[in-house]
């Protein structure tokens, strides 16, 4: 069985940038695309904040371009899903079902999936009023009314960010208190056009051909359901890092995000992580791409040392 120098698991901007750097360093990376090739960017339309595209770029185009760029230098893509890894000895073994592969280093870039509420039509309406990324989409809601769901740091950060553009931001919190840290709470509460709707659960999304028009919310204290007009519905109820296939071999934080040090090292020498799977805070295409570069350079150094 061939022992590869670098195997990259996951093909969002982090994994693909790691592929590009590893390929250019003659490390002949094999890159596993998994169930969601291209990651979350393939679910978005306009990306206006990735440097180098003055007119913006479509998410899927950006991904395809990085993919082609890495392929040009020899990255090999495998359209399979890695189901298991064994990092107990080197070369590391990993599996797609029964098929075994081996590699001297592993770069984990499997991303984190935004949590959804599970409401009817929410996936179809993503990009048409439903969003899981305020930094990506807040700008499109200038002068509009927006509802944000969640009570953690992400919800506070998202509400505060969107409030710069939107005329009004309502934060739907399912309890009567926030989970967010005190400074983030204070920032949101001190923002004039943010209002909190306590004990409020979104139960239904209303829409027409152009997208979201409103929501039905339940006050879980009074049991009263109210229809509310809104132009946008932002989910900020957490992300689930895609780490279950690691089977606890790699150290993760309480939320399941891989713990990294020195720019991408995990607790297992030779295993590196990049992108959203190790980043609960920034979660941007550009920060993911940057961390992919770091992971690749760390892998190269590791192989040479
Ligand atoms: P969290 O898990 O911290 O918070 C999720 C929030 O969503 C909670 O308020 C939770 O409510 C609510 N929620 C979950 N499921 C539902 C549901 N089905 N319906 C309604 N509400 C729901 O996730 P975050 O993404 O906010 O934060 C993740 C980590 O990243 C944290 O450690 C956070 O501190 C960190 N972070 C730090 C930032 C920074 O420092 N700048 C920015 C963003 C995140 P409940 O409280 O009732 O469970």
Coordinates of C-alpha atoms in Angstrom, one line a residue, residues 44-177:
X44 CA -23.7 30.6 -0.6
X45 CA -24.1 32.9 -3.6
X46 CA -22.1 36.2 -3.6
X47 CA -18.9 36.3 -1.6
X48 CA -17.9 39.9 -1.3
X49 CA -15.3 39.7 1.4
X50 CA -12.7 37.4 0.0
X51 CA -9.8 39.6 -1.0
X52 CA -8.9 39.7 -4.7
X53 CA -12.4 39.9 -6.2
X54 CA -13.4 43.6 -6.5
X55 CA -16.8 42.6 -8.0
X56 CA -17.3 39.7 -5.5
X57 CA -17.3 36.0 -6.5
X58 CA -19.8 33.2 -6.3
X59 CA -19.0 30.8 -3.5
X60 CA -19.0 27.7 -5.7
X61 CA -16.8 29.5 -8.3
X62 CA -14.3 30.4 -5.6
X63 CA -14.1 26.8 -4.4
X64 CA -13.8 25.5 -7.9
X65 CA -11.0 27.9 -8.7
X66 CA -8.9 27.0 -5.6
X67 CA -9.6 23.3 -6.5
X68 CA -8.3 23.7 -10.0
X69 CA -5.3 25.8 -8.8
X70 CA -4.2 23.0 -6.4
X71 CA -4.9 20.3 -9.1
X72 CA -2.5 22.2 -11.5
X73 CA 0.3 21.4 -9.1
X74 CA -0.6 17.8 -8.6
X75 CA -3.2 17.6 -5.8
X76 CA -5.2 14.4 -6.3
X77 CA -8.9 14.5 -5.3
X78 CA -10.7 11.4 -4.1
X79 CA -14.5 11.6 -4.0
X80 CA -14.8 9.5 -0.8
X81 CA -15.8 10.1 2.7
X82 CA -13.2 9.3 5.4
X83 CA -15.1 7.3 8.1
X84 CA -12.3 6.3 10.5
X85 CA -8.7 7.3 11.4
X86 CA -6.1 5.4 13.4
X87 CA -3.5 7.9 14.7
X88 CA -1.9 5.5 17.2
X89 CA 1.2 5.0 15.1
X90 CA 2.8 6.4 11.9
X91 CA 2.2 6.2 9.1
X92 CA -1.3 7.0 10.1
X93 CA -4.0 4.7 8.8
X94 CA -7.4 6.0 7.7
X95 CA -10.4 4.4 6.1
X96 CA -13.2 5.1 3.6
X97 CA -15.5 2.3 4.7
X98 CA -13.4 -0.9 4.2
X99 CA -10.8 0.8 2.0
X100 CA -7.6 1.6 3.9
X101 CA -5.1 4.5 3.2
X102 CA -1.9 5.5 4.8
X103 CA -0.1 8.8 5.2
X104 CA 2.8 10.3 7.1
X105 CA 0.8 13.4 8.0
X106 CA -2.9 14.2 8.2
X107 CA -4.5 17.6 7.7
X108 CA -8.0 17.7 9.2
X109 CA -10.2 20.3 7.5
X110 CA -13.7 18.8 7.8
X111 CA -15.3 22.1 8.8
X112 CA -18.3 22.8 11.1
X113 CA -21.9 22.7 10.0
X114 CA -24.1 25.5 11.2
X115 CA -27.0 24.3 13.2
X116 CA -30.5 24.8 11.8
X117 CA -33.7 24.9 13.7
X118 CA -35.3 22.2 11.6
X119 CA -38.2 24.4 10.3
X120 CA -39.9 23.7 7.0
X121 CA -38.2 25.3 3.9
X122 CA -35.3 26.7 5.9
X123 CA -32.7 25.1 3.7
X124 CA -34.4 26.1 0.5
X125 CA -34.6 29.7 1.8
X126 CA -30.9 29.9 2.7
X127 CA -29.6 32.8 0.6
X128 CA -33.2 34.0 0.2
X129 CA -33.6 35.5 3.7
X130 CA -32.3 32.7 5.9
X131 CA -28.6 32.9 6.7
X132 CA -26.1 31.3 9.0
X133 CA -23.4 33.9 8.5
X134 CA -23.9 37.5 9.5
X135 CA -20.4 38.5 8.4
X136 CA -21.2 37.2 5.0
X137 CA -24.7 38.4 4.5
X138 CA -25.4 41.3 7.0
X139 CA -24.4 43.8 4.4
X140 CA -27.3 42.8 2.2
X141 CA -29.8 44.0 4.9
X142 CA -29.2 47.7 4.8
X143 CA -32.3 49.5 6.1
X144 CA -34.2 46.2 6.6
X145 CA -35.7 44.4 9.5
X146 CA -33.9 41.2 10.7
X147 CA -34.4 38.6 13.3
X148 CA -31.4 36.7 14.8
X149 CA -32.0 33.5 16.7
X150 CA -29.7 32.5 19.6
X151 CA -28.3 33.7 22.9
X152 CA -24.6 32.9 22.7
X153 CA -21.6 35.0 21.7
X154 CA -22.2 34.3 18.1
X155 CA -25.8 35.7 18.3
X156 CA -24.5 38.8 20.1
X157 CA -21.7 39.4 17.6
X158 CA -24.0 38.7 14.7
X159 CA -26.8 41.1 16.0
X160 CA -24.3 43.8 16.7
X161 CA -22.7 43.4 13.2
X162 CA -26.1 43.4 11.4
X163 CA -27.3 46.4 13.4
X164 CA -24.8 48.5 11.5
X165 CA -26.8 47.9 8.3
X166 CA -30.3 46.9 9.3
X167 CA -32.9 49.4 10.6
X168 CA -33.9 47.0 13.3
X169 CA -32.6 43.8 14.7
X170 CA -34.6 41.5 17.0
X171 CA -32.8 38.8 18.9
X172 CA -35.1 35.7 19.5
X173 CA -33.8 34.1 22.8
X174 CA -35.5 30.9 23.8
X175 CA -34.9 31.4 27.5
X176 CA -35.1 34.5 29.7
X177 CA -31.3 34.8 29.9

